[in-house]
mmCIF file of C-alpha atoms in Angstrom:
data_model
loop_
_atom_site.group_PDB
_atom_site.id
_atom_site.type_symbol
_atom_site.label_atom_id
_atom_site.label_comp_id
_atom_site.label_asym_id
_atom_site.label_seq_id
_atom_site.Cartn_x
_atom_site.Cartn_y
_atom_site.Cartn_z
ATOM 1 C CA THR A 17 0.000 0.000 0.000
ATOM 2 C CA GLU A 18 1.309 3.419 -0.989
ATOM 3 C CA ILE A 19 1.142 6.179 1.597
ATOM 4 C CA SER A 20 0.748 9.786 0.511
ATOM 5 C CA ASP A 21 1.449 12.776 2.730
ATOM 6 C CA GLU A 22 -0.851 15.741 2.080
ATOM 7 C CA LYS A 23 -0.822 19.448 2.855
ATOM 8 C CA MET A 24 -2.749 22.312 1.316
ATOM 9 C CA VAL A 25 -0.893 25.143 -0.431
ATOM 10 C CA ASN A 26 -3.267 27.744 -1.902
ATOM 11 C CA ASP A 27 -5.850 25.625 -3.752
ATOM 12 C CA GLU A 28 -3.441 22.822 -4.595
ATOM 13 C CA GLN A 29 -2.685 19.742 -2.561
ATOM 14 C CA GLU A 30 0.995 18.919 -2.003
ATOM 15 C CA LEU A 31 1.441 15.152 -2.072
ATOM 16 C CA VAL A 32 4.109 12.447 -2.090
ATOM 17 C CA SER A 33 4.094 9.193 -4.043
ATOM 18 C CA GLY A 34 7.231 7.075 -3.907
ATOM 19 C CA ASP A 35 10.185 9.255 -4.953
ATOM 20 C CA PHE A 36 7.972 12.009 -6.387
ATOM 21 C CA GLU A 37 6.511 15.059 -4.698
ATOM 22 C CA TYR A 38 3.627 16.527 -6.649
ATOM 23 C CA SER A 39 0.764 18.961 -6.577
ATOM 24 C CA LEU A 40 -2.795 18.186 -7.563
ATOM 25 C CA SER A 41 -4.951 20.857 -9.144
ATOM 26 C CA GLY A 42 -8.344 19.457 -10.046
ATOM 27 C CA SER A 43 -7.377 16.128 -11.634
ATOM 28 C CA ASP A 44 -4.049 17.375 -13.073
ATOM 29 C CA ILE A 45 -0.745 16.486 -11.464
ATOM 30 C CA THR A 46 2.477 18.486 -11.588
ATOM 31 C CA ILE A 47 5.641 16.716 -10.478
ATOM 32 C CA THR A 48 7.272 19.246 -8.150
ATOM 33 C CA LYS A 49 10.311 17.291 -6.925
ATOM 34 C CA TYR A 50 12.110 14.023 -7.564
ATOM 35 C CA LYS A 51 13.694 12.823 -4.313
ATOM 36 C CA GLY A 52 14.983 9.444 -5.444
ATOM 37 C CA SER A 53 18.490 8.253 -6.212
ATOM 38 C CA ASP A 54 17.819 6.043 -9.247
ATOM 39 C CA GLU A 55 19.968 6.491 -12.351
ATOM 40 C CA ASN A 56 17.058 5.559 -14.637
ATOM 41 C CA VAL A 57 13.823 7.391 -13.895
ATOM 42 C CA THR A 58 10.392 6.881 -15.422
ATOM 43 C CA VAL A 59 7.899 9.613 -14.644
ATOM 44 C CA PRO A 60 4.505 7.947 -14.063
ATOM 45 C CA GLU A 61 1.556 8.607 -16.407
ATOM 46 C CA LYS A 62 -0.845 8.634 -13.479
ATOM 47 C CA ILE A 63 -0.706 8.834 -9.721
ATOM 48 C CA ASP A 64 -3.764 7.714 -7.775
ATOM 49 C CA GLY A 65 -5.804 7.778 -11.004
ATOM 50 C CA ASN A 66 -4.869 11.379 -11.901
ATOM 51 C CA LYS A 67 -2.862 12.290 -15.019
ATOM 52 C CA VAL A 68 0.657 13.681 -14.699
ATOM 53 C CA VAL A 69 0.546 16.674 -17.070
ATOM 54 C CA ASN A 70 3.512 18.826 -15.999
ATOM 55 C CA ILE A 71 7.085 18.488 -14.862
ATOM 56 C CA GLY A 72 7.265 21.492 -12.553
ATOM 57 C CA ASN A 73 9.879 24.190 -12.144
ATOM 58 C CA GLU A 74 13.129 22.784 -10.721
ATOM 59 C CA ALA A 75 11.607 19.316 -10.247
ATOM 60 C CA PHE A 76 14.897 17.504 -10.993
ATOM 61 C CA ARG A 77 17.240 20.491 -10.510
ATOM 62 C CA ASN A 78 20.868 19.614 -9.736
ATOM 63 C CA ASN A 79 20.181 15.881 -9.505
ATOM 64 C CA ARG A 80 23.637 14.403 -10.105
ATOM 65 C CA LYS A 81 22.469 10.780 -10.101
ATOM 66 C CA ILE A 82 19.980 10.497 -12.959
ATOM 67 C CA LYS A 83 21.267 9.330 -16.323
ATOM 68 C CA THR A 84 18.052 8.583 -18.210
ATOM 69 C CA VAL A 85 14.518 9.926 -17.914
ATOM 70 C CA ILE A 86 11.381 8.713 -19.641
ATOM 71 C CA ILE A 87 8.553 11.255 -19.721
ATOM 72 C CA PRO A 88 5.066 9.878 -20.465
ATOM 73 C CA ASP A 89 2.820 11.125 -23.263
ATOM 74 C CA THR A 90 0.479 12.708 -20.710
ATOM 75 C CA VAL A 91 3.028 15.484 -20.019
ATOM 76 C CA THR A 92 2.515 18.690 -22.024
ATOM 77 C CA LEU A 93 4.814 21.095 -20.167
ATOM 78 C CA ILE A 94 8.334 20.912 -18.767
ATOM 79 C CA GLY A 95 8.817 23.843 -16.416
ATOM 80 C CA ASN A 96 11.599 26.352 -15.876
ATOM 81 C CA SER A 97 14.901 24.810 -14.741
ATOM 82 C CA ALA A 98 13.219 21.389 -14.513
ATOM 83 C CA PHE A 99 16.454 19.511 -15.317
ATOM 84 C CA TYR A 100 18.850 22.394 -14.604
ATOM 85 C CA GLY A 101 22.287 21.119 -13.620
ATOM 86 C CA CYS A 102 21.553 17.413 -14.212
ATOM 87 C CA SER A 103 25.095 17.001 -15.460
ATOM 88 C CA PHE A 104 24.988 13.188 -15.732
ATOM 89 C CA LEU A 105 21.720 13.063 -17.704
ATOM 90 C CA THR A 106 22.608 11.352 -21.000
ATOM 91 C CA ASP A 107 19.226 10.418 -22.494
ATOM 92 C CA ILE A 108 15.712 11.736 -22.192
ATOM 93 C CA THR A 109 12.684 10.224 -23.891
ATOM 94 C CA MET A 110 10.270 13.049 -24.588
ATOM 95 C CA THR A 111 6.522 12.930 -24.534
ATOM 96 C CA LYS A 112 4.949 13.101 -27.986
ATOM 97 C CA ASN A 113 2.439 15.650 -26.625
ATOM 98 C CA LEU A 114 4.910 18.179 -25.218
ATOM 99 C CA ALA A 115 3.804 21.739 -26.007
ATOM 100 C CA SER A 116 6.178 23.887 -23.952
ATOM 101 C CA LEU A 117 9.754 23.799 -22.604
ATOM 102 C CA GLY A 118 10.479 26.308 -19.853
ATOM 103 C CA ALA A 119 13.437 28.649 -19.500
ATOM 104 C CA TYR A 120 16.690 26.917 -18.527
ATOM 105 C CA ALA A 121 14.885 23.544 -18.601
ATOM 106 C CA PHE A 122 18.058 21.654 -19.593
ATOM 107 C CA TYR A 123 20.673 24.226 -18.562
ATOM 108 C CA GLY A 124 23.975 22.555 -17.723
ATOM 109 C CA CYS A 125 22.982 19.067 -18.882
ATOM 110 C CA SER A 126 26.532 18.583 -20.092
ATOM 111 C CA SER A 127 26.260 14.817 -20.723
ATOM 112 C CA LEU A 128 23.068 14.909 -22.804
ATOM 113 C CA ASN A 129 23.766 13.078 -26.069
ATOM 114 C CA SER A 130 20.862 14.320 -28.170
ATOM 115 C CA ILE A 131 17.266 15.319 -27.802
ATOM 116 C CA ASN A 132 14.358 14.837 -30.183
ATOM 117 C CA LEU A 133 11.659 17.416 -29.707
ATOM 118 C CA PRO A 134 8.158 16.350 -30.736
ATOM 119 C CA GLU A 135 5.907 17.755 -33.435
ATOM 120 C CA SER A 136 3.545 19.049 -30.746
ATOM 121 C CA LEU A 137 6.153 21.464 -29.313
ATOM 122 C CA THR A 138 5.292 25.110 -29.912
ATOM 123 C CA ILE A 139 7.305 27.004 -27.277
ATOM 124 C CA ILE A 140 10.952 26.763 -26.265
ATOM 125 C CA ASP A 141 11.618 29.435 -23.679
ATOM 126 C CA ASN A 142 14.839 31.403 -23.147
ATOM 127 C CA ASN A 143 18.115 29.548 -22.592
ATOM 128 C CA THR A 144 16.425 26.150 -22.547
ATOM 129 C CA PHE A 145 19.592 24.307 -23.624
ATOM 130 C CA TYR A 146 22.214 26.810 -22.483
ATOM 131 C CA ASN A 147 25.477 25.225 -21.357
ATOM 132 C CA CYS A 148 24.224 21.903 -22.678
ATOM 133 C CA ARG A 149 26.655 19.857 -24.714
ATOM 134 C CA ALA A 150 24.151 17.804 -26.742
ATOM 135 C CA PRO A 151 25.462 17.613 -30.302
ATOM 136 C CA GLN A 152 21.997 17.627 -31.830
ATOM 137 C CA VAL A 153 18.585 18.981 -30.947
ATOM 138 C CA ASN A 154 16.048 17.868 -33.527
ATOM 139 C CA VAL A 155 13.000 20.091 -33.801
ATOM 140 C CA ASN A 156 9.990 19.316 -35.924
ATOM 141 C CA PRO A 157 9.717 21.866 -38.761
ATOM 142 C CA ARG A 158 6.005 22.652 -38.229
ATOM 143 C CA THR A 159 6.678 25.287 -35.571
ATOM 144 C CA SER A 160 8.201 28.802 -36.287
ATOM 145 C CA ALA A 161 11.907 29.874 -36.333
ATOM 146 C CA PRO A 162 13.829 31.426 -33.463
ATOM 147 C CA ASP A 163 14.865 35.046 -33.973
ATOM 148 C CA ASP A 164 18.009 34.577 -31.905
ATOM 149 C CA PRO A 165 19.005 30.934 -31.394
ATOM 150 C CA ASP A 166 21.802 31.971 -29.010
ATOM 151 C CA GLN A 167 19.109 33.024 -26.556
ATOM 152 C CA THR A 168 17.890 29.461 -26.419
ATOM 153 C CA VAL A 169 20.639 26.999 -27.259
ATOM 154 C CA HIS A 170 24.323 26.574 -26.688
ATOM 155 C CA SER A 171 26.467 27.291 -29.740
ATOM 156 C CA ASN A 172 27.210 23.621 -30.412
ATOM 157 C CA ILE A 173 23.545 22.617 -30.639
ATOM 158 C CA THR A 174 21.823 22.691 -33.986
ATOM 159 C CA VAL A 175 18.178 23.672 -33.995
ATOM 160 C CA GLU A 176 16.668 22.264 -37.140
ATOM 161 C CA GLY A 177 13.304 23.586 -38.176
ATOM 162 C CA ASN A 178 11.269 26.344 -36.660
ATOM 163 C CA VAL A 179 10.201 26.993 -33.098
ATOM 164 C CA PHE A 180 8.471 29.945 -31.477
ATOM 165 C CA ILE A 181 10.793 31.335 -28.819
ATOM 166 C CA ALA A 182 9.095 32.935 -25.852
ATOM 167 C CA GLY A 183 10.492 36.301 -24.838
ATOM 168 C CA PRO A 184 11.430 37.465 -21.365
ATOM 169 C CA VAL A 185 8.724 37.651 -18.722
ATOM 170 C CA GLY A 186 6.626 40.739 -19.293
ATOM 171 C CA ALA A 187 7.440 40.968 -23.016
ATOM 172 C CA ALA A 188 4.547 41.826 -25.279
#
């Protein structure tokens, strides 16, 4: 039997399931923190019957143990700095329904080999892959082109295709 700890923060419940802390808003779950020590992590599709739809801001930040992450197709957003500083992360399997990558989401992921971004992706925020050594970032060409790729990717990453790049907070 799985035990979940609960507390209320604003209108969201803060919960724990296994190695994941998460918030529940309605029936949507946001992973807020990974507390485990596994090298290979699979984010669950559902927790207690509710869909995991977001990887929250800083959820895996500075985790020096993870090497691979599998993100389920239920996830549509990866938040700001979600994998920031995960310097041993080599492979990530993206959700085919991902719509948005937050600012600094993969900042400092210096071991990342490559990343395939899905057709559903429409927003890559500022500095998403900064200081990331991945030799290739494949972007589906259906989205629109970045005005300044250096704002989003490290110089040794190739962005193929077009992606809308979100501007700084407060930009019109």
